[in-house]
Coordinates of C-alpha atoms in Angstrom, one line a residue:
X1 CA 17.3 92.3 221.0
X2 CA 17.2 90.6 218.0
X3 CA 15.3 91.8 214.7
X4 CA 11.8 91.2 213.7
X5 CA 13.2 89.1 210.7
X6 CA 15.6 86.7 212.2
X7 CA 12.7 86.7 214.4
X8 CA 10.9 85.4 211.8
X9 CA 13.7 83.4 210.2
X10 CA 13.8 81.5 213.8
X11 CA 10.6 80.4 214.0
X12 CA 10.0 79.2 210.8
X13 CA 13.2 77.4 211.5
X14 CA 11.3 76.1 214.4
X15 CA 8.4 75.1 212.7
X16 CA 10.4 73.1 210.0
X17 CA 12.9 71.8 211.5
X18 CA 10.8 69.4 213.8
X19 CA 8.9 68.3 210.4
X20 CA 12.1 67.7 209.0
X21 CA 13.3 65.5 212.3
X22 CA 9.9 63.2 212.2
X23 CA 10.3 62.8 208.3
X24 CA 14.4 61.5 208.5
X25 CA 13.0 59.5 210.8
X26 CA 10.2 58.0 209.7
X27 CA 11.9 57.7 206.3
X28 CA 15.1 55.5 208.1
X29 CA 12.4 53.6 210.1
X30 CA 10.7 52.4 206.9
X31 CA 14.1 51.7 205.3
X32 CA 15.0 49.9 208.4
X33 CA 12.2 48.0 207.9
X34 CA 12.3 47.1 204.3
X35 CA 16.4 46.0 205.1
X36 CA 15.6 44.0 208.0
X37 CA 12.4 42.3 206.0
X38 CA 14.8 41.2 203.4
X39 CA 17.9 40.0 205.5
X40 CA 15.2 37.7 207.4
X41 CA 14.0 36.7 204.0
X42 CA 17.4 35.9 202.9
X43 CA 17.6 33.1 206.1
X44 CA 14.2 31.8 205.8
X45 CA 15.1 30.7 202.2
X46 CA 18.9 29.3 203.6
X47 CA 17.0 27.6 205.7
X48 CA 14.6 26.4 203.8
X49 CA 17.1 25.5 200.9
X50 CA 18.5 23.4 204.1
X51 CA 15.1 21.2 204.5
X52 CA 15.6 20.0 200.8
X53 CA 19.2 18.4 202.0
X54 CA 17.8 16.3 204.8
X55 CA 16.8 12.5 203.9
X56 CA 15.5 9.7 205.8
X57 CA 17.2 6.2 205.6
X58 CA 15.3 3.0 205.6
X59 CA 16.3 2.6 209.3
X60 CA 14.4 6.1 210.0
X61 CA 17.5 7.4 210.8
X62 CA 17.6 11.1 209.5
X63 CA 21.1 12.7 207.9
X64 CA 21.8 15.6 206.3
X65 CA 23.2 14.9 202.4
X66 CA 26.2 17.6 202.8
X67 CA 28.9 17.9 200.2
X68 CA 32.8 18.9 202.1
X69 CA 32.8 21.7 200.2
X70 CA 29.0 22.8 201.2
X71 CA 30.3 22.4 204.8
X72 CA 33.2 24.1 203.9
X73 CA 32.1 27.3 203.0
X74 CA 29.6 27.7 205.7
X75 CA 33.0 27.9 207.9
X76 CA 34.4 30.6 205.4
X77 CA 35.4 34.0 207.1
X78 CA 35.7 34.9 210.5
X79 CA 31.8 35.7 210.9
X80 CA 30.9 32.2 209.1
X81 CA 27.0 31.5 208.5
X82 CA 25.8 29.0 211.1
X83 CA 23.4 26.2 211.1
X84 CA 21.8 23.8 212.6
X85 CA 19.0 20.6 212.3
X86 CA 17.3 19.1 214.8
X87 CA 14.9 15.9 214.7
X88 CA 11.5 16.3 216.2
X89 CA 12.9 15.5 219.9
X90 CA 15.5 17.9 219.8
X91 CA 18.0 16.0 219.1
X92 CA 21.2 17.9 217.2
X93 CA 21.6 15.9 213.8
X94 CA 24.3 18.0 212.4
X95 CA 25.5 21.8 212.5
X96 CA 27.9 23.4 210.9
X97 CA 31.7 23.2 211.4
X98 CA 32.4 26.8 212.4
X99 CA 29.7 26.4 215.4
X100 CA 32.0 26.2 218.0
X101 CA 30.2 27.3 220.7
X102 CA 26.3 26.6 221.9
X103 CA 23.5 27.4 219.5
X104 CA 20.7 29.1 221.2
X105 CA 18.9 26.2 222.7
X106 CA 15.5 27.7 223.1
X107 CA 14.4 28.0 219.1
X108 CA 10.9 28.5 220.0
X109 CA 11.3 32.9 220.1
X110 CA 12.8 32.0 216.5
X111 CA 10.3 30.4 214.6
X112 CA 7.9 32.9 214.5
X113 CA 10.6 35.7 213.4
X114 CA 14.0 35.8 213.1
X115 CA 16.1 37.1 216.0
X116 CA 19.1 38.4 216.9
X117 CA 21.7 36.8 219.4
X118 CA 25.2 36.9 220.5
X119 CA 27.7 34.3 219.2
X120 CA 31.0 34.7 219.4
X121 CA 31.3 38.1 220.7
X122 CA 29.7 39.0 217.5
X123 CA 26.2 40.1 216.9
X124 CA 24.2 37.6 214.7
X125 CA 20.7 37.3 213.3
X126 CA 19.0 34.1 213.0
X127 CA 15.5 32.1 212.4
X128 CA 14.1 28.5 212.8
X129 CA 11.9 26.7 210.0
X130 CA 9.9 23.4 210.8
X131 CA 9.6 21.1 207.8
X132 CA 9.6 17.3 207.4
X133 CA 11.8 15.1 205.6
X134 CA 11.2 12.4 203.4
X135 CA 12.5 8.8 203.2
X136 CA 13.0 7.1 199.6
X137 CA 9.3 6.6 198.8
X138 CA 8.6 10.2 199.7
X139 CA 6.4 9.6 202.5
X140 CA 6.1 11.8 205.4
X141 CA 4.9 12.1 208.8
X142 CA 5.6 13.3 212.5
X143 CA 8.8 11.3 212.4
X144 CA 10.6 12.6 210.2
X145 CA 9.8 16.5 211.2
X146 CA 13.4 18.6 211.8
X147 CA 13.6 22.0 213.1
X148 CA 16.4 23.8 211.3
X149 CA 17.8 27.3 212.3
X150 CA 20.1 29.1 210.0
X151 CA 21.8 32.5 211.1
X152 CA 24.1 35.2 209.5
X153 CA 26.0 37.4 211.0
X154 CA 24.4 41.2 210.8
X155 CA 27.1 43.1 210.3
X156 CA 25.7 43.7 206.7
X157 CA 22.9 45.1 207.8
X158 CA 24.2 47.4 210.3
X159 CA 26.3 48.5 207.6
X160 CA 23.6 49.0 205.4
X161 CA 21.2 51.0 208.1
X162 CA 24.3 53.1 209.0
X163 CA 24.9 54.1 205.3
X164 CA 21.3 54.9 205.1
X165 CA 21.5 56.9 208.5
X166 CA 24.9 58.8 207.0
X167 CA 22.9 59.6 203.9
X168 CA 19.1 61.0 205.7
X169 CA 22.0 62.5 208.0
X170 CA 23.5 64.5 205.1
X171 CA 20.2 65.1 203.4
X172 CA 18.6 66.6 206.5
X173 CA 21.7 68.7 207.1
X174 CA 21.4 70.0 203.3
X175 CA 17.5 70.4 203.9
X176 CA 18.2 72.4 207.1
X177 CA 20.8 75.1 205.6
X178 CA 18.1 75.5 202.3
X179 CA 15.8 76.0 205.0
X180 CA 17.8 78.8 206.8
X181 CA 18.1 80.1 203.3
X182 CA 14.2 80.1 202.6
X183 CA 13.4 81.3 206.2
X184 CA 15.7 84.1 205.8
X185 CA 14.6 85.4 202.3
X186 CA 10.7 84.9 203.4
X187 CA 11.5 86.7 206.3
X188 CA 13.0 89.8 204.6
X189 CA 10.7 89.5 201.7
X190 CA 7.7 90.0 204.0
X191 CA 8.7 92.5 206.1
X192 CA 9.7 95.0 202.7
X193 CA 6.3 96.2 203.3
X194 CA 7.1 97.5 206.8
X195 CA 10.5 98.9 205.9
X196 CA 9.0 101.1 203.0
X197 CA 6.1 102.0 205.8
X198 CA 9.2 103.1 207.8
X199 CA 10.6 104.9 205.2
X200 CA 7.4 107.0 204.6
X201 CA 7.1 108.0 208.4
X202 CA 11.1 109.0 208.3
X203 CA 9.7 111.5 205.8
X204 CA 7.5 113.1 208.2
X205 CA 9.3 116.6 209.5
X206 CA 6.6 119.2 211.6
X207 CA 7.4 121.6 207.8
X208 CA 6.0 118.8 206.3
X209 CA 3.0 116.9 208.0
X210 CA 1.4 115.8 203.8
X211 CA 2.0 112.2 204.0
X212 CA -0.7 109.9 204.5
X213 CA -1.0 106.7 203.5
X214 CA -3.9 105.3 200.4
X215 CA -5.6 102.6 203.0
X216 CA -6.3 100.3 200.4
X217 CA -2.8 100.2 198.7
X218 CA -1.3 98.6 201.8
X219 CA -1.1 95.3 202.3
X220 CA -3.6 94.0 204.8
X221 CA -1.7 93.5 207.8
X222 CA -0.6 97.0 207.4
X223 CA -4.1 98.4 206.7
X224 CA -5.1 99.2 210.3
X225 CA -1.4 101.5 211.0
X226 CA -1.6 102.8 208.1
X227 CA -5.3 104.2 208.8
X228 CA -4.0 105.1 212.9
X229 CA -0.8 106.6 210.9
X230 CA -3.0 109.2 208.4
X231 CA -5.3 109.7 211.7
X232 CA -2.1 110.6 213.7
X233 CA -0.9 112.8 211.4
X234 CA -4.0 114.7 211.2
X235 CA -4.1 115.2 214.9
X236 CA -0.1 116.4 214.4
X237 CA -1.3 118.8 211.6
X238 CA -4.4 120.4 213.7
X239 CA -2.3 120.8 217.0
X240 CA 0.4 122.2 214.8
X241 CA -1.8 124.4 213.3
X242 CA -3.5 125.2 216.8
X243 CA -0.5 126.4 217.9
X244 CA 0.8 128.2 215.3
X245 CA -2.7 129.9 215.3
X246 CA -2.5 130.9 219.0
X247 CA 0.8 131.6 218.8
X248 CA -0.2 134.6 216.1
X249 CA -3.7 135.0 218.6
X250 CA -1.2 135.7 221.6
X251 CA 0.8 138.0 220.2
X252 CA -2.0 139.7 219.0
X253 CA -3.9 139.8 222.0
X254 CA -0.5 141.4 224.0
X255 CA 0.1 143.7 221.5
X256 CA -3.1 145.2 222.0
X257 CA -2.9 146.4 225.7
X258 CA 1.1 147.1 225.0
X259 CA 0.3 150.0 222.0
X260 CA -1.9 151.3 223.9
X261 CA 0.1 151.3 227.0
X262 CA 3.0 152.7 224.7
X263 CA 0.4 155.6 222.8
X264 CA -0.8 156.3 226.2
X265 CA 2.4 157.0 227.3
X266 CA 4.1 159.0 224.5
X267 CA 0.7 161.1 224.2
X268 CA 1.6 162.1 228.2
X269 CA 5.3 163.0 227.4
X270 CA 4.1 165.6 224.8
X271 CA 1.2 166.9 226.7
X272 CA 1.3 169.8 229.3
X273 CA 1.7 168.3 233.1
X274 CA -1.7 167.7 234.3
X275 CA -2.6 166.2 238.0
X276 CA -6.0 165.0 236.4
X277 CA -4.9 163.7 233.5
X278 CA -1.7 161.8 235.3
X279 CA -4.4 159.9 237.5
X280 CA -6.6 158.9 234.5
X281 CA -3.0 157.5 232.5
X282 CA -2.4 156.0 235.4
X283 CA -5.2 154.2 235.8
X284 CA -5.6 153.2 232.0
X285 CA -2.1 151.6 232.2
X286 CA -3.2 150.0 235.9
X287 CA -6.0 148.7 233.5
X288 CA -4.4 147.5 230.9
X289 CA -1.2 146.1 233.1
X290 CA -4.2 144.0 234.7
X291 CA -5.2 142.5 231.6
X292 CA -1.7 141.6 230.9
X293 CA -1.0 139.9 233.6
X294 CA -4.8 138.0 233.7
X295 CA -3.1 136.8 230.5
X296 CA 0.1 135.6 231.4
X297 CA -1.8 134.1 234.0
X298 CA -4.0 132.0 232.1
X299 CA -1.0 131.2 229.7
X300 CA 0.8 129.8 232.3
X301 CA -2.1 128.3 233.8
X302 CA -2.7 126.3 230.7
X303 CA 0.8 125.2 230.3
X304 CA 1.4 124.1 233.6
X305 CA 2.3 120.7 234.4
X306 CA -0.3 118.4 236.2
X307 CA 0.6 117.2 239.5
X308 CA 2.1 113.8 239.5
X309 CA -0.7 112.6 241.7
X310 CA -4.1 113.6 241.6
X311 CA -5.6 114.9 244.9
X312 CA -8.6 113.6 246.5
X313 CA -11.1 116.1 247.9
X314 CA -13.9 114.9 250.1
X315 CA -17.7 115.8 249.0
X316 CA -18.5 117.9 252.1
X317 CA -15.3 120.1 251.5
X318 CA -15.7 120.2 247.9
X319 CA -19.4 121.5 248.5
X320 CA -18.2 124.1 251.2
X321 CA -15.8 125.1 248.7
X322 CA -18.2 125.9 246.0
X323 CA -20.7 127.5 248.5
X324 CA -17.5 130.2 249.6
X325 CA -16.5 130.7 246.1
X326 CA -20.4 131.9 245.3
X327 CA -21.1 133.8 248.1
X328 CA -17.9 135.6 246.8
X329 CA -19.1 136.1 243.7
X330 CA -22.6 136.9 244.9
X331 CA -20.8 139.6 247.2
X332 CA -19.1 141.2 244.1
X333 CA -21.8 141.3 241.7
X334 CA -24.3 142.1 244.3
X335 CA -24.4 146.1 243.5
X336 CA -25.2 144.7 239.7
X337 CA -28.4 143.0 240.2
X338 CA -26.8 139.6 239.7
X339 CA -28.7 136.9 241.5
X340 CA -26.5 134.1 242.4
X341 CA -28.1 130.8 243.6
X342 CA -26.3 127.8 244.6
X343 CA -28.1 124.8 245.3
X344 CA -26.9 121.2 245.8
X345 CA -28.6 117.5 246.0
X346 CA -25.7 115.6 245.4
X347 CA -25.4 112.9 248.1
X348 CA -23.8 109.2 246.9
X349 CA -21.5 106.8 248.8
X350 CA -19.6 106.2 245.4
X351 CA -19.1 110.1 245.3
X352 CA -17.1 110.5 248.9
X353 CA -13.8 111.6 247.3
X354 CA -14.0 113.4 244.4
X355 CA -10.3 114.1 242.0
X356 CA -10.3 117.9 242.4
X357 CA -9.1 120.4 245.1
X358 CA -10.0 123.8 246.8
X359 CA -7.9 125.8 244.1
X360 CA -9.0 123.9 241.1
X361 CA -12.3 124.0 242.3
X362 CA -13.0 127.8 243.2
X363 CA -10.6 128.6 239.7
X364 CA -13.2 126.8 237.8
X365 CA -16.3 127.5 239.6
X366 CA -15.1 131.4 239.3
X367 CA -13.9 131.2 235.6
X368 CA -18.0 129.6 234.8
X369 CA -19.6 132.5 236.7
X370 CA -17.7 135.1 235.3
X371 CA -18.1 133.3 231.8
X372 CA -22.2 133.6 232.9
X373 CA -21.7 137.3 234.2
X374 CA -20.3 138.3 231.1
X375 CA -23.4 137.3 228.7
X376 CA -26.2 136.9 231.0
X377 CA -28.7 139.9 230.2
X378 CA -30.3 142.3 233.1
X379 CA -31.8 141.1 234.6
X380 CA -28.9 138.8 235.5
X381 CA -30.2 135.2 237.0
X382 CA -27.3 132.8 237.8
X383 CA -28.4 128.8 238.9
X384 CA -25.6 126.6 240.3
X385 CA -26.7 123.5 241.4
X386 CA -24.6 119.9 241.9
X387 CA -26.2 117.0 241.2
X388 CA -25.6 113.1 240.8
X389 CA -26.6 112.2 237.3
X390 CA -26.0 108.5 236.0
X391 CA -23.5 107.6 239.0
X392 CA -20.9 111.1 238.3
X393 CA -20.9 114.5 240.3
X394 CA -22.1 117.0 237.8
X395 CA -22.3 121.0 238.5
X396 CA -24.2 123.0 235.9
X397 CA -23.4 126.5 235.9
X398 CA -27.2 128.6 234.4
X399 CA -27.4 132.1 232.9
X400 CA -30.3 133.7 231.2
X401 CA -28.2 135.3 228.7
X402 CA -28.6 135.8 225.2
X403 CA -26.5 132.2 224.7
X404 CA -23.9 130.9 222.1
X405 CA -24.4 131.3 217.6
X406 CA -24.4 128.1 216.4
X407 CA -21.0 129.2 214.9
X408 CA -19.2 129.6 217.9
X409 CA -20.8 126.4 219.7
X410 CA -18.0 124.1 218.8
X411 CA -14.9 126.3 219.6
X412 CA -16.0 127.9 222.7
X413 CA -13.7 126.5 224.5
X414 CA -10.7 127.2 222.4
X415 CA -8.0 129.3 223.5
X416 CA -8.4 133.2 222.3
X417 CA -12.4 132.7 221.2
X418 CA -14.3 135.0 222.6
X419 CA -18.3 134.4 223.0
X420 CA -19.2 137.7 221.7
X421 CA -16.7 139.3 219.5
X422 CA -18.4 142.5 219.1
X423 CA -16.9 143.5 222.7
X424 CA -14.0 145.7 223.1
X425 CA -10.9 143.8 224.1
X426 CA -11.1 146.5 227.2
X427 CA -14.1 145.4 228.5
X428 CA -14.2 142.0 227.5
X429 CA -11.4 138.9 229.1
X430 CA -8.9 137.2 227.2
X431 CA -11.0 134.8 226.1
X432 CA -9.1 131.3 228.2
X433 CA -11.7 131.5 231.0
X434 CA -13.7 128.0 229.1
X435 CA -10.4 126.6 228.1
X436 CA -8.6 126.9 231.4
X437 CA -11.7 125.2 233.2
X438 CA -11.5 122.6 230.4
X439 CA -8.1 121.9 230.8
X440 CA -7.9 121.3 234.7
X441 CA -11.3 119.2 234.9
X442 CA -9.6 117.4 232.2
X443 CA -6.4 116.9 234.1
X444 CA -8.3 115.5 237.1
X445 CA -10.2 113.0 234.8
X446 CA -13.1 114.9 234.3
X447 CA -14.4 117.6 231.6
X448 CA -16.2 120.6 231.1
X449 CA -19.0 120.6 228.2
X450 CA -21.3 123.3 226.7
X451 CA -25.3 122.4 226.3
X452 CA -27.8 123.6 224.7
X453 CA -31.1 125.0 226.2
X454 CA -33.9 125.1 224.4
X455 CA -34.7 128.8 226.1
X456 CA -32.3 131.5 226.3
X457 CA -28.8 131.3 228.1
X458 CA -26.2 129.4 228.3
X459 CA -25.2 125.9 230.6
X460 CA -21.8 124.4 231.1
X461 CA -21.6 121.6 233.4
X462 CA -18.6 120.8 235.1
X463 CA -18.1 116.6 235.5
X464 CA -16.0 116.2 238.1
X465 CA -14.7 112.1 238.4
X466 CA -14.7 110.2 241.6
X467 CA -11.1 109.5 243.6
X468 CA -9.5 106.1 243.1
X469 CA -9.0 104.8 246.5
X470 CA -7.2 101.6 247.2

């Protein structure tokens, strides 16, 4: 593929070189104009300079008063002049010597311009002039009116216009290569610009994500990537430092349960053998093991790869799916107090196949109860109810919990935030419940948002999107 400046270079080519085609040629049409103008101005005054040689005799007889060596030279040269005079009924009264074959004989097309003809194998140019002759007492009148046609060969003027052509030829030619040279340097000198905004992003490295472009420095056609460029890079610095950040959270959050796995441990090896106190280590590592491997599972949950096609679940199944997965919940937190109700209105042709399925729904729908069992207060109210709002399946997920601190609002769902962070790590989760559900609504086109309630508790709302079907 060729580069965005010869790009460039070619179409300014393209722009100038059509300009420089009409103007050669409207320069050799004038020229042709002004030639041919004055070669037919040259035979109008030959013939006219012929007129003032014809005399009328007393017997009305009209003659032509032609010196030998007059006649002579109009026979000069093997493309001679030619000429010829006629009285007013057409009769030939002389012509000259070197017309040796027929004259034109209609002279009408000639008197109002000269014209060109073949004589001789040759191409000549010629014109007819009515004027009247006068006898000695310089009278005139209809009977002494002669037609007289003079013509030249035009080799001199088809000499002349191919001269000319050479020459527009040569200059256009010139004109075009200067232009090459012009597009070219244009080209290059207006792309500088872009090759220095390359430069800058060949600079960027993930050690160093500083560079950022002053907006108003730019030039204005680069104005708008440079603002997308310094947005870019802020997005690159914040995911960078996202990660980085839960990288350090991770490791944190598995060092925890694998120190106290590993105190737990040596603390048996130096104790006395104890049935009682074998059980109870056991079950603190079966504890901790458990919220291992709840981690690693929401790790890997969140770096999964989306399925190259999203399913499409039908309403019906998706609300039986919901019902199942809170009568589940309802049967473990039953012995708690928790009151779990489920209650749905959503009904909309639009809405027949939603982009979800049964897994994705009952993880989410079970990640936003447990979220709700975790700070809802005693004693513990649940609401989940589906609705259609503004033409998209919505299902809000109610506790009558204490809520969220305005600090925490806008990174619950972050990975490794915790909504209460005065809770042990041993009774609390690992804190990806809200960002798992996130992250698969999101991958089915939808999304998972936190709002606010003027009374107490907490609402998230899962927006599940409608199947594409066609």
């Amino acid at each position: 593929m060729r580069s965005l400046a010869t790009r460039i270079g070619i179409l300014i080519l393209a722009l100038l070189l059509p300009l420089l085609a009409i103007f050669g040629l409207s320069a050799f049409k004038i020229s042709e104009h002004e030639l041919t103008a004055s070669f037919d101005a040259s035979l109008r005054a030959n013939a006219e300079a012929l007129a003032t040689l014809v005399e009328v005799e007393d017997d009305g007889w009209i003659e032509l008063e032609f010196a030998d060596e007059i006649m002579t030279r109009f026979s000069r040269g093997s493309e001679p002049d030619l000429f010829a005079v006629y009285d007013s009924s057409g009769l030939l009264i002389e012509k000259s010597r070197s017309s040796t074959q027929p004259l034109p004989e209609n002279l009408e097309e000639f008197l109002s311009a000269a014209n060109d003809f073949e004589y001789g194998g040759d191409s000549y140019r010629g014109i007819a002039v009515d004027a009247f002759a006068e006898n000695e007492e310089g009278d005139r009148d209809a009977s002494t009116m002669v037609r007289l046609f003079f013509a030249s060969t035009r080799r001199p003027l088809d000499e002349a216009l191919t001269r000319l052509a050479s020459r527009i030829a040569s200059t256009l030619l010139a004109l075009g290569v200067l232009c090459s040279l012009l597009a070219a340097f244009i080209a290059r000198k207006s792309l500088k610009p872009l090759r220095d905004f390359a430069r800058r992003l060949d600079r960027v490295s993930p050690r160093d994500l500083n560079e950022h472009f002053e907006v108003e420095e730019v030039p204005t056609e680069l104005r708008r990537p440079a603002a997308s460029f310094n947005r870019l890079i802020a997005r690159l610095k914040e995911a960078f430092d996202r990660e980085r950040n839960f990288s350090a959270d991770a490791a944190h959050e598995l060092r925890t349960p694998v120190g106290a796995m590993l105190v737990e441990i040596q603390a048996a090896r130096l104790s006395p053998r104890d049935a009682k106190a074998d059980d109870e280590l056991l079950r603190d590592l079966e504890e901790e093991t458990n919220r291992l491997h709840a981690l690693c599972e929401g790790l890997l949950t969140l770096h999964a790869r989306p399925a190259d096609e999203p399913q499409a679940m039908s309403l019906n199944d998706w609300k039986d799916s919901v019902q199942s997965t809170c009568d589940a919940m309802q049967t473990l937190t039953k012995s708690a107090g928790t009151r779990l109700e489920f209650r749905c209105s959503a009904k909309s042709p639009s809405l027949d196949l939603l982009r979800t399925s049964p897994e994705i729904t009952q993880r989410i729908v079970t990640n936003l109860i447990s979220n709700a069992l975790a700070h809802g207060g005693p004693p513990k109210t649940i609401e989940v109810q589906a609705q259609v709002i503004d033409g998209r399946l919505e299902l809000a997920v109610d506790d009558d919990g204490n809520g969220i601190s305005e600090e925490l609002a806008h990174r619950v769902f972050e990975r490794l935030v915790r909504g209460d962070s005065s809770r042990s790590r041993r009774a609390g989760g690992a804190g990806l419940g809200l960002t798992i559900c996130r992250e698969l609504a999101q991958r089915c086109g939808g999304d998972v948002e936190y709002r606010r309630k003027d009374s107490t508790g907490a609402c998230f709302v899962w927006i599940i999107a409608p199947a594409k079907t066609g």
